[in-house]
Amino acid sequence: MTKTILPYGRHTIDDDDIAAVAAVLKSDALTNGPVTDTFERALADVTGAKEVVVCSSGTSALHLAVLGLGLKPGDQVIVPSLTFLASANCARYVGADVVFADVDPETGLMDPRHLEEALARARPGAAKAAIPVHLNGQCCDMTGLKAVADRHGISLVEDACHALGGTYPGPSNTPVPVGACDNSVAACLSFHPVKTVAMGEGGAVTTNDPKMAAIMRRLRSHGMERTPSDPAYPEYARDTDGSANPWFYEMADIGWNFRSSDIHSALGLSQLKKLNGFVARRAELVARYDGALRALAPQVRPVARVGGMPGWHLYVVLIDFQAVGKSRAKVMRELLAAGVGTQVHYFPVHLQPYYQELYGPQTLAGADAYYARCLSLPLFPAMSDGDVDRVVEALGKIARRPA
Ligand SMILES: *Cc1c(COP(=O)(O)O)cnc(C)c1O
């Protein structure tokens, strides 16, 4: 009998998701259409943001956000090093430079002190924005980051790709939904299949700034505007009687094709209806892991906890591989042989050859220390309690300190 392998993450697709996608396939609009509009309104409801721009991926969401801010060559953007590549790459897409911030070695999060320290390394006047990342689903201290950002006159864009469905403590500790943007100009979401809500490929930017939303909507589709209120060359736009030419569109700025198809949006919309259930089940599994893993401390510990109710994306443990007496690769291979898939999130971005080539070698002690110990264990809503016990049992056998 072949043992089924528990992956570190997996989408949960039901028959109603399939029916929602099939309905679009039978309709008139396959690309950006009415379903994408409905999905945007549903995301605005869930996050509390005024405007939502759905797009083709979390990466294009980050790209649209930096475009919406008007970042350009010569500008600098502060990005924590312990994240997925896209959090930093978005700055490079617009020719801006990245200043890598360190993170807390126990949570992996960029704290206000890390932002302050990175700003001290930026060129005077060049830093325009910072992109805090809500790693694993736990939120950064947005109030503290906002205070630092305001002092330095920079904008905050949240990389909330891990965190949809969670909340963080707002004024007088009232829970604020991730994506509300009460301390940021925008928040970016991903609907990659391992994230809490799946679209196949998809993403969104949430914002309370209608002007920024309008720019992002325009640049999402080539920079085209069909009926510009103030066309640059009215003689192209209008007929002799002043009415709009039916074929006309104007491109004032270069844009991209970052649209979401209605096929993908239908999956996102159907999945979003189950968000609360997904988040609740992930929280139950996290609580079970936390309890069972106490037996393996101190060599194996869950990442440290911050306030709020995380929309958990990953279940990450920090392992003292030296004390265990095995390399991480060996532990991963032995876990896989026991049917447990794991992954490492993330190799610090400042160590990537592309960035070392650009900015030279760098040491960020917190990011390096987190990376040296982190391992993501299986976490997805369809897991049973027994699956968690099986993972912890396997980990106990494999990563126990030699007697
Ligand atoms: C997944 C992810 C992204 C990119 O999202 P895609 O939809 O895969 O493009 C960006 N940042 C973080 C932190 C992510 O986890």
CSV table of C-alpha atoms and ligand atoms in Angstrom, one decimal:
chain,number,residue,atom,x,y,z
A,1,MET,CA,0.0,0.0,0.0
A,2,THR,CA,1.4,3.4,-0.9
A,3,LYS,CA,1.3,5.9,1.9
A,4,THR,CA,-0.4,9.2,1.0
A,5,ILE,CA,1.9,12.2,1.4
A,6,LEU,CA,0.5,15.2,3.2
A,7,PRO,CA,1.6,18.3,1.3
A,8,TYR,CA,2.6,21.4,3.2
A,9,GLY,CA,-0.4,23.2,1.7
A,10,ARG,CA,-3.3,22.4,-0.6
A,11,HIS,CA,-6.4,24.0,-2.0
A,12,THR,CA,-9.9,22.8,-1.0
A,13,ILE,CA,-12.2,22.7,-4.0
A,14,ASP,CA,-15.9,21.6,-3.8
A,15,ASP,CA,-18.6,20.8,-6.3
A,16,ASP,CA,-20.1,24.3,-5.9
A,17,ASP,CA,-16.7,25.8,-6.9
A,18,ILE,CA,-16.7,23.7,-10.0
A,19,ALA,CA,-20.3,24.7,-10.8
A,20,ALA,CA,-19.4,28.4,-10.4
A,21,VAL,CA,-16.6,28.1,-12.9
A,22,ALA,CA,-18.7,26.0,-15.3
A,23,ALA,CA,-21.4,28.6,-15.3
A,24,VAL,CA,-18.9,31.2,-16.5
A,25,LEU,CA,-17.8,28.9,-19.3
A,26,LYS,CA,-21.4,28.8,-20.5
A,27,SER,CA,-21.8,32.6,-20.3
A,28,ASP,CA,-20.8,35.4,-22.7
A,29,ALA,CA,-17.9,36.9,-20.8
A,30,LEU,CA,-14.9,34.8,-20.2
A,31,THR,CA,-12.4,37.5,-19.3
A,32,ASN,CA,-12.8,40.6,-17.0
A,33,GLY,CA,-16.6,40.9,-16.8
A,34,PRO,CA,-19.5,40.9,-14.3
A,35,VAL,CA,-18.1,38.1,-12.1
A,36,THR,CA,-14.9,40.0,-11.6
A,37,ASP,CA,-16.9,43.1,-10.6
A,38,THR,CA,-18.9,41.0,-8.1
A,39,PHE,CA,-15.7,39.4,-6.7
A,40,GLU,CA,-14.3,42.9,-6.2
A,41,ARG,CA,-17.4,44.0,-4.2
A,42,ALA,CA,-17.3,40.8,-2.2
A,43,LEU,CA,-13.7,41.4,-1.3
A,44,ALA,CA,-14.5,45.0,-0.3
A,45,ASP,CA,-17.2,43.6,2.1
A,46,VAL,CA,-14.8,41.1,3.6
A,47,THR,CA,-11.9,43.5,4.1
A,48,GLY,CA,-13.8,46.7,4.7
A,49,ALA,CA,-11.7,48.5,2.1
A,50,LYS,CA,-13.5,51.0,-0.2
A,51,GLU,CA,-11.9,49.9,-3.4
A,52,VAL,CA,-10.7,46.5,-4.7
A,53,VAL,CA,-8.8,45.9,-7.9
A,54,VAL,CA,-8.8,42.2,-8.8
A,55,CYS,CA,-5.9,41.2,-11.0
A,56,SER,CA,-4.0,38.2,-12.4
A,57,SER,CA,-1.8,37.3,-9.4
A,58,GLY,CA,-0.4,38.5,-6.1
A,59,THR,CA,2.7,39.6,-8.0
A,60,SER,CA,0.7,41.8,-10.4
A,61,ALA,CA,-1.2,43.2,-7.3
A,62,LEU,CA,2.2,44.3,-5.8
A,63,HIS,CA,3.3,45.6,-9.2
A,64,LEU,CA,0.0,47.6,-9.6
A,65,ALA,CA,0.4,49.0,-6.0
A,66,VAL,CA,3.9,50.4,-6.7
A,67,LEU,CA,2.6,51.8,-10.0
A,68,GLY,CA,-0.4,53.3,-8.2
A,69,LEU,CA,2.1,55.0,-5.8
A,70,GLY,CA,4.0,56.4,-8.8
A,71,LEU,CA,7.3,54.8,-7.7
A,72,LYS,CA,10.1,55.3,-10.2
A,73,PRO,CA,13.9,54.9,-10.8
A,74,GLY,CA,15.8,56.6,-8.0
A,75,ASP,CA,13.2,55.8,-5.4
A,76,GLN,CA,13.9,53.2,-2.7
A,77,VAL,CA,11.4,50.8,-1.1
A,78,ILE,CA,12.0,49.0,2.2
A,79,VAL,CA,11.2,45.3,2.0
A,80,PRO,CA,11.8,42.6,4.7
A,81,SER,CA,14.2,40.0,3.5
A,82,LEU,CA,12.3,37.1,4.9
A,83,THR,CA,9.5,36.9,2.2
A,84,PHE,CA,8.7,35.6,-1.2
A,85,LEU,CA,10.6,37.1,-4.1
A,86,ALA,CA,7.6,39.1,-5.4
A,87,SER,CA,7.5,41.4,-2.4
A,88,ALA,CA,10.9,42.8,-3.4
A,89,ASN,CA,10.7,42.3,-7.2
A,90,CYS,CA,7.7,44.7,-7.5
A,91,ALA,CA,10.0,47.6,-6.7
A,92,ARG,CA,12.5,46.5,-9.4
A,93,TYR,CA,9.6,46.3,-12.0
A,94,VAL,CA,9.3,50.1,-11.8
A,95,GLY,CA,13.1,50.7,-11.7
A,96,ALA,CA,13.1,51.5,-7.9
A,97,ASP,CA,15.6,50.1,-5.6
A,98,VAL,CA,15.1,47.7,-2.6
A,99,VAL,CA,16.5,48.3,0.8
A,100,PHE,CA,16.2,45.0,2.7
A,101,ALA,CA,15.0,45.2,6.3
A,102,ASP,CA,15.7,42.6,8.9
A,103,VAL,CA,13.0,40.7,10.7
A,104,ASP,CA,12.4,39.3,14.2
A,105,PRO,CA,14.2,35.9,14.4
A,106,GLU,CA,11.3,34.4,16.3
A,107,THR,CA,8.3,35.7,14.2
A,108,GLY,CA,9.9,36.5,10.9
A,109,LEU,CA,8.1,39.8,10.9
A,110,MET,CA,9.5,43.3,10.2
A,111,ASP,CA,8.9,45.3,13.3
A,112,PRO,CA,9.0,49.1,13.6
A,113,ARG,CA,12.6,49.0,14.8
A,114,HIS,CA,13.6,47.0,11.7
A,115,LEU,CA,11.9,49.6,9.5
A,116,GLU,CA,13.6,52.4,11.3
A,117,GLU,CA,17.0,50.7,11.0
A,118,ALA,CA,16.5,50.1,7.2
A,119,LEU,CA,15.5,53.7,6.7
A,120,ALA,CA,18.7,54.8,8.3
A,121,ARG,CA,20.5,52.8,5.6
A,122,ALA,CA,18.5,54.4,2.7
A,123,ARG,CA,19.8,57.3,0.7
A,124,PRO,CA,18.6,60.6,2.2
A,125,GLY,CA,15.2,61.4,0.7
A,126,ALA,CA,15.1,58.4,-1.6
A,127,ALA,CA,12.9,56.0,0.5
A,128,LYS,CA,9.3,56.5,-0.6
A,129,ALA,CA,7.5,53.3,0.6
A,130,ALA,CA,7.8,50.2,2.7
A,131,ILE,CA,6.2,46.8,2.1
A,132,PRO,CA,5.5,45.0,5.4
A,133,VAL,CA,4.7,41.3,4.9
A,134,HIS,CA,2.2,39.5,7.1
A,135,LEU,CA,4.3,36.3,7.2
A,136,ASN,CA,2.5,33.0,7.8
A,137,GLY,CA,-0.8,35.0,8.4
A,138,GLN,CA,0.4,36.9,11.4
A,139,CYS,CA,0.2,40.6,11.0
A,140,CYS,CA,3.0,43.1,11.4
A,141,ASP,CA,2.5,45.8,14.1
A,142,MET,CA,0.8,48.2,11.6
A,143,THR,CA,0.2,50.9,14.2
A,144,GLY,CA,3.9,51.0,15.1
A,145,LEU,CA,5.0,50.8,11.4
A,146,LYS,CA,2.6,53.6,10.5
A,147,ALA,CA,4.2,55.8,13.2
A,148,VAL,CA,7.7,55.3,11.8
A,149,ALA,CA,6.4,55.7,8.2
A,150,ASP,CA,4.7,59.0,9.1
A,151,ARG,CA,7.8,60.3,10.8
A,152,HIS,CA,9.8,59.6,7.6
A,153,GLY,CA,7.0,60.6,5.1
A,154,ILE,CA,6.8,57.2,3.4
A,155,SER,CA,3.8,55.1,2.3
A,156,LEU,CA,3.0,51.6,3.5
A,157,VAL,CA,1.8,48.8,1.1
A,158,GLU,CA,0.9,45.6,3.0
A,159,ASP,CA,1.9,42.3,1.4
A,160,ALA,CA,-1.1,40.5,2.8
A,161,CYS,CA,-0.8,37.5,0.5
A,162,HIS,CA,-0.6,35.2,3.5
A,163,ALA,CA,-3.1,36.8,5.7
A,164,LEU,CA,-6.6,37.1,4.2
A,165,GLY,CA,-9.3,36.4,6.7
A,166,GLY,CA,-7.3,37.4,9.8
A,167,THR,CA,-7.5,40.4,12.0
A,168,TYR,CA,-5.1,42.6,13.9
A,169,PRO,CA,-5.6,44.8,16.9
A,170,GLY,CA,-6.7,48.4,16.0
A,171,PRO,CA,-7.4,51.4,18.1
A,172,SER,CA,-8.4,50.3,21.7
A,173,ASN,CA,-7.8,46.7,20.5
A,174,THR,CA,-10.8,46.4,18.2
A,175,PRO,CA,-10.1,43.8,15.6
A,176,VAL,CA,-9.3,45.2,12.1
A,177,PRO,CA,-9.7,42.9,9.2
A,178,VAL,CA,-6.6,42.3,7.0
A,179,GLY,CA,-7.0,44.4,3.9
A,180,ALA,CA,-8.9,47.3,5.6
A,181,CYS,CA,-5.9,49.5,4.9
A,182,ASP,CA,-6.5,51.6,8.0
A,183,ASN,CA,-2.7,52.1,8.4
A,184,SER,CA,-1.6,51.6,4.8
A,185,VAL,CA,-2.3,53.0,1.3
A,186,ALA,CA,-2.9,49.5,-0.1
A,187,ALA,CA,-2.9,45.8,0.7
A,188,CYS,CA,-2.0,43.1,-1.8
A,189,LEU,CA,-3.7,39.6,-1.8
A,190,SER,CA,-2.8,36.4,-3.6
A,191,PHE,CA,-5.2,33.7,-4.6
A,192,HIS,CA,-2.5,31.2,-5.6
A,193,PRO,CA,-3.8,27.6,-4.8
A,194,VAL,CA,-1.8,27.2,-1.6
A,195,LYS,CA,-3.2,30.5,-0.2
A,196,THR,CA,-6.4,30.5,1.8
A,197,VAL,CA,-8.6,31.3,-1.1
A,198,ALA,CA,-7.7,29.8,-4.5
A,199,MET,CA,-8.3,31.2,-8.0
A,200,GLY,CA,-5.7,29.1,-9.8
A,201,GLU,CA,-3.8,32.3,-10.5
A,202,GLY,CA,-5.1,35.6,-9.1
A,203,GLY,CA,-4.7,38.5,-6.8
A,204,ALA,CA,-6.1,41.8,-5.7
A,205,VAL,CA,-5.2,45.2,-4.3
A,206,THR,CA,-7.4,46.8,-1.6
A,207,THR,CA,-7.2,50.5,-1.0
A,208,ASN,CA,-9.3,53.4,0.4
A,209,ASP,CA,-7.9,55.8,-2.2
A,210,PRO,CA,-10.2,56.1,-5.2
A,211,LYS,CA,-7.6,57.9,-7.2
A,212,MET,CA,-5.0,55.2,-6.7
A,213,ALA,CA,-7.7,52.6,-7.5
A,214,ALA,CA,-8.5,54.4,-10.8
A,215,ILE,CA,-4.8,54.4,-11.8
A,216,MET,CA,-4.5,50.7,-11.0
A,217,ARG,CA,-7.6,49.8,-12.9
A,218,ARG,CA,-6.3,51.7,-16.0
A,219,LEU,CA,-2.8,50.1,-15.8
A,220,ARG,CA,-4.3,46.6,-15.2
A,221,SER,CA,-5.6,46.8,-18.8
A,222,HIS,CA,-2.8,48.4,-21.0
A,223,GLY,CA,-3.3,51.9,-19.6
A,224,MET,CA,-6.4,52.2,-21.9
A,225,GLU,CA,-9.3,54.5,-21.3
A,226,ARG,CA,-12.4,54.2,-23.5
A,227,THR,CA,-14.1,57.5,-22.5
A,228,PRO,CA,-11.4,59.8,-20.9
A,229,SER,CA,-13.1,62.8,-19.3
A,230,ASP,CA,-10.3,65.0,-20.6
A,231,PRO,CA,-8.8,63.4,-23.8
A,232,ALA,CA,-5.4,64.7,-24.8
A,233,TYR,CA,-6.6,65.1,-28.4
A,234,PRO,CA,-10.3,65.7,-28.4
A,235,GLU,CA,-10.4,65.6,-32.2
A,236,TYR,CA,-9.6,61.9,-32.1
A,237,ALA,CA,-12.0,61.2,-29.3
A,238,ARG,CA,-15.1,63.0,-30.6
A,239,ASP,CA,-17.3,63.3,-33.6
A,240,THR,CA,-17.9,66.7,-35.2
A,241,ASP,CA,-21.1,67.0,-33.1
A,242,GLY,CA,-19.1,66.5,-29.9
A,243,SER,CA,-20.4,62.9,-29.2
A,244,ALA,CA,-17.8,60.2,-28.2
A,245,ASN,CA,-16.4,58.2,-31.1
A,246,PRO,CA,-17.6,54.6,-30.5
A,247,TRP,CA,-14.2,53.0,-31.4
A,248,PHE,CA,-12.1,55.4,-29.4
A,249,TYR,CA,-9.6,54.5,-26.6
A,250,GLU,CA,-6.7,56.5,-25.3
A,251,MET,CA,-3.5,55.4,-23.7
A,252,ALA,CA,-1.8,58.2,-21.7
A,253,ASP,CA,0.5,55.9,-19.7
A,254,ILE,CA,2.0,52.5,-20.5
A,255,GLY,CA,0.0,49.7,-18.9
A,256,TRP,CA,0.0,45.9,-18.7
A,257,ASN,CA,-2.5,43.0,-19.1
A,258,PHE,CA,-3.0,42.1,-15.5
A,259,ARG,CA,-6.7,41.3,-15.9
A,260,SER,CA,-8.3,38.4,-14.1
A,261,SER,CA,-10.5,36.3,-16.3
A,262,ASP,CA,-14.1,35.8,-15.1
A,263,ILE,CA,-13.3,32.0,-15.1
A,264,HIS,CA,-10.7,32.6,-12.4
A,265,SER,CA,-12.8,35.3,-10.6
A,266,ALA,CA,-15.7,32.8,-10.4
A,267,LEU,CA,-13.5,30.4,-8.5
A,268,GLY,CA,-12.3,33.2,-6.2
A,269,LEU,CA,-15.8,34.4,-5.5
A,270,SER,CA,-17.1,30.9,-4.7
A,271,GLN,CA,-14.1,30.2,-2.5
A,272,LEU,CA,-14.4,33.5,-0.7
A,273,LYS,CA,-17.9,32.4,0.6
A,274,LYS,CA,-16.1,29.7,2.5
A,275,LEU,CA,-13.3,32.0,3.9
A,276,ASN,CA,-14.6,32.0,7.5
A,277,GLY,CA,-14.8,28.2,7.5
A,278,PHE,CA,-11.3,27.9,6.0
A,279,VAL,CA,-9.8,30.3,8.5
A,280,ALA,CA,-11.5,28.6,11.5
A,281,ARG,CA,-10.4,25.1,10.5
A,282,ARG,CA,-6.8,26.4,10.0
A,283,ALA,CA,-7.0,27.9,13.5
A,284,GLU,CA,-8.2,24.6,15.0
A,285,LEU,CA,-5.3,22.7,13.3
A,286,VAL,CA,-2.8,25.4,14.5
A,287,ALA,CA,-4.1,25.0,18.1
A,288,ARG,CA,-3.8,21.2,17.9
A,289,TYR,CA,-0.2,21.5,16.6
A,290,ASP,CA,0.7,24.0,19.3
A,291,GLY,CA,-0.5,21.6,22.0
A,292,ALA,CA,1.1,18.5,20.6
A,293,LEU,CA,4.4,20.2,19.8
A,294,ARG,CA,5.0,21.2,23.5
A,295,ALA,CA,6.4,17.7,23.9
A,296,LEU,CA,9.2,18.5,21.4
A,297,ALA,CA,10.3,21.8,22.9
A,298,PRO,CA,12.9,23.3,23.1
A,299,GLN,CA,14.4,21.8,20.0
A,300,VAL,CA,11.2,22.2,18.0
A,301,ARG,CA,9.0,25.3,18.7
A,302,PRO,CA,6.2,27.0,16.7
A,303,VAL,CA,7.1,30.6,15.6
A,304,ALA,CA,6.5,33.2,18.3
A,305,ARG,CA,3.0,34.7,18.4
A,306,VAL,CA,1.9,38.3,18.0
A,307,GLY,CA,-1.5,39.8,18.7
A,308,GLY,CA,-4.7,39.5,16.7
A,309,MET,CA,-6.5,36.5,15.1
A,310,PRO,CA,-4.2,35.3,12.3
A,311,GLY,CA,-5.6,34.0,9.0
A,312,TRP,CA,-3.0,31.2,9.2
A,313,HIS,CA,-1.4,30.4,5.8
A,314,LEU,CA,1.6,28.4,7.0
A,315,TYR,CA,2.3,26.4,10.1
A,316,VAL,CA,6.0,27.1,10.7
A,317,VAL,CA,8.2,25.5,13.4
A,318,LEU,CA,11.7,26.7,14.3
A,319,ILE,CA,14.0,23.7,14.7
A,320,ASP,CA,17.5,23.7,16.4
A,321,PHE,CA,19.0,21.4,13.8
A,322,GLN,CA,22.3,21.4,15.6
A,323,ALA,CA,20.7,20.1,18.8
A,324,VAL,CA,18.8,17.5,16.8
A,325,GLY,CA,22.0,16.4,15.2
A,326,LYS,CA,20.7,16.3,11.6
A,327,SER,CA,20.6,18.8,8.7
A,328,ARG,CA,17.3,20.3,7.7
A,329,ALA,CA,17.5,18.5,4.3
A,330,LYS,CA,17.9,15.2,6.2
A,331,VAL,CA,14.9,15.9,8.4
A,332,MET,CA,12.9,16.9,5.4
A,333,ARG,CA,13.8,13.7,3.5
A,334,GLU,CA,13.0,11.5,6.6
A,335,LEU,CA,9.7,13.3,7.1
A,336,LEU,CA,8.8,12.8,3.4
A,337,ALA,CA,9.6,9.1,3.7
A,338,ALA,CA,7.1,9.1,6.6
A,339,GLY,CA,4.5,10.7,4.4
A,340,VAL,CA,4.9,14.2,5.6
A,341,GLY,CA,5.7,17.0,3.0
A,342,THR,CA,7.4,20.1,4.3
A,343,GLN,CA,8.8,23.3,2.8
A,344,VAL,CA,11.1,26.2,3.7
A,345,HIS,CA,9.6,29.7,3.7
A,346,TYR,CA,11.8,31.5,2.8
A,347,PHE,CA,15.4,31.7,1.7
A,348,PRO,CA,16.1,35.4,2.5
A,349,VAL,CA,15.7,37.5,-0.6
A,350,HIS,CA,18.8,39.6,0.1
A,351,LEU,CA,20.9,36.4,-0.5
A,352,GLN,CA,19.5,35.8,-4.0
A,353,PRO,CA,22.2,36.2,-6.6
A,354,TYR,CA,20.2,38.9,-8.5
A,355,TYR,CA,20.1,41.1,-5.4
A,356,GLN,CA,23.7,40.3,-4.2
A,357,GLU,CA,24.8,41.3,-7.7
A,358,LEU,CA,22.9,44.6,-7.4
A,359,TYR,CA,23.6,45.5,-3.8
A,360,GLY,CA,26.6,43.4,-2.7
A,361,PRO,CA,26.7,40.9,0.1
A,362,GLN,CA,24.7,41.8,3.3
A,363,THR,CA,24.1,40.3,6.7
A,364,LEU,CA,20.6,40.5,8.2
A,365,ALA,CA,21.0,38.6,11.4
A,366,GLY,CA,17.3,38.1,12.2
A,367,ALA,CA,16.3,36.9,8.7
A,368,ASP,CA,19.3,34.6,8.6
A,369,ALA,CA,18.5,33.1,12.1
A,370,TYR,CA,14.8,32.6,11.2
A,371,TYR,CA,15.8,31.0,7.9
A,372,ALA,CA,18.3,28.7,9.5
A,373,ARG,CA,15.6,27.1,11.7
A,374,CYS,CA,12.3,27.3,9.8
A,375,LEU,CA,10.3,24.4,8.5
A,376,SER,CA,6.7,24.6,7.3
A,377,LEU,CA,4.5,21.6,8.3
A,378,PRO,CA,1.4,20.6,6.5
A,379,LEU,CA,-1.6,23.0,7.0
A,380,PHE,CA,-4.7,23.0,4.9
A,381,PRO,CA,-8.4,22.9,5.8
A,382,ALA,CA,-9.0,19.3,4.6
A,383,MET,CA,-6.5,17.9,7.1
A,384,SER,CA,-7.9,15.8,10.0
A,385,ASP,CA,-6.9,16.1,13.6
A,386,GLY,CA,-5.3,12.7,13.1
A,387,ASP,CA,-3.1,14.1,10.3
A,388,VAL,CA,-1.7,16.7,12.8
A,389,ASP,CA,-1.0,13.9,15.3
A,390,ARG,CA,0.7,11.9,12.6
A,391,VAL,CA,2.9,14.8,11.6
A,392,VAL,CA,3.9,15.5,15.2
A,393,GLU,CA,4.6,11.9,15.9
A,394,ALA,CA,6.8,11.6,12.8
A,395,LEU,CA,8.6,14.8,13.8
A,396,GLY,CA,9.1,13.5,17.3
A,397,LYS,CA,10.8,10.4,16.0
A,398,ILE,CA,12.9,12.2,13.5
A,399,ALA,CA,13.9,15.4,15.2
A,400,ARG,CA,14.4,14.2,18.8
A,401,ARG,CA,17.7,15.1,20.5
A,402,PRO,CA,19.9,12.0,20.5
A,403,ALA,CA,20.0,10.6,24.1
B,1,LIG,C1,2.2,34.1,-2.9
B,1,LIG,C2,2.9,35.4,-2.5
B,1,LIG,C3,3.1,36.4,-3.4
B,1,LIG,C4,2.8,36.3,-4.9
B,1,LIG,O1,1.6,35.9,-5.2
B,1,LIG,P1,1.3,35.1,-6.6
B,1,LIG,O2,-0.2,35.1,-6.6
B,1,LIG,O3,1.9,33.8,-6.5
B,1,LIG,O4,1.9,36.0,-7.7
B,1,LIG,C5,3.7,37.6,-2.9
B,1,LIG,N1,4.0,37.7,-1.7
B,1,LIG,C6,3.9,36.7,-0.8
B,1,LIG,C7,4.3,36.9,0.7
B,1,LIG,C8,3.4,35.5,-1.2
B,1,LIG,O5,3.3,34.5,-0.3
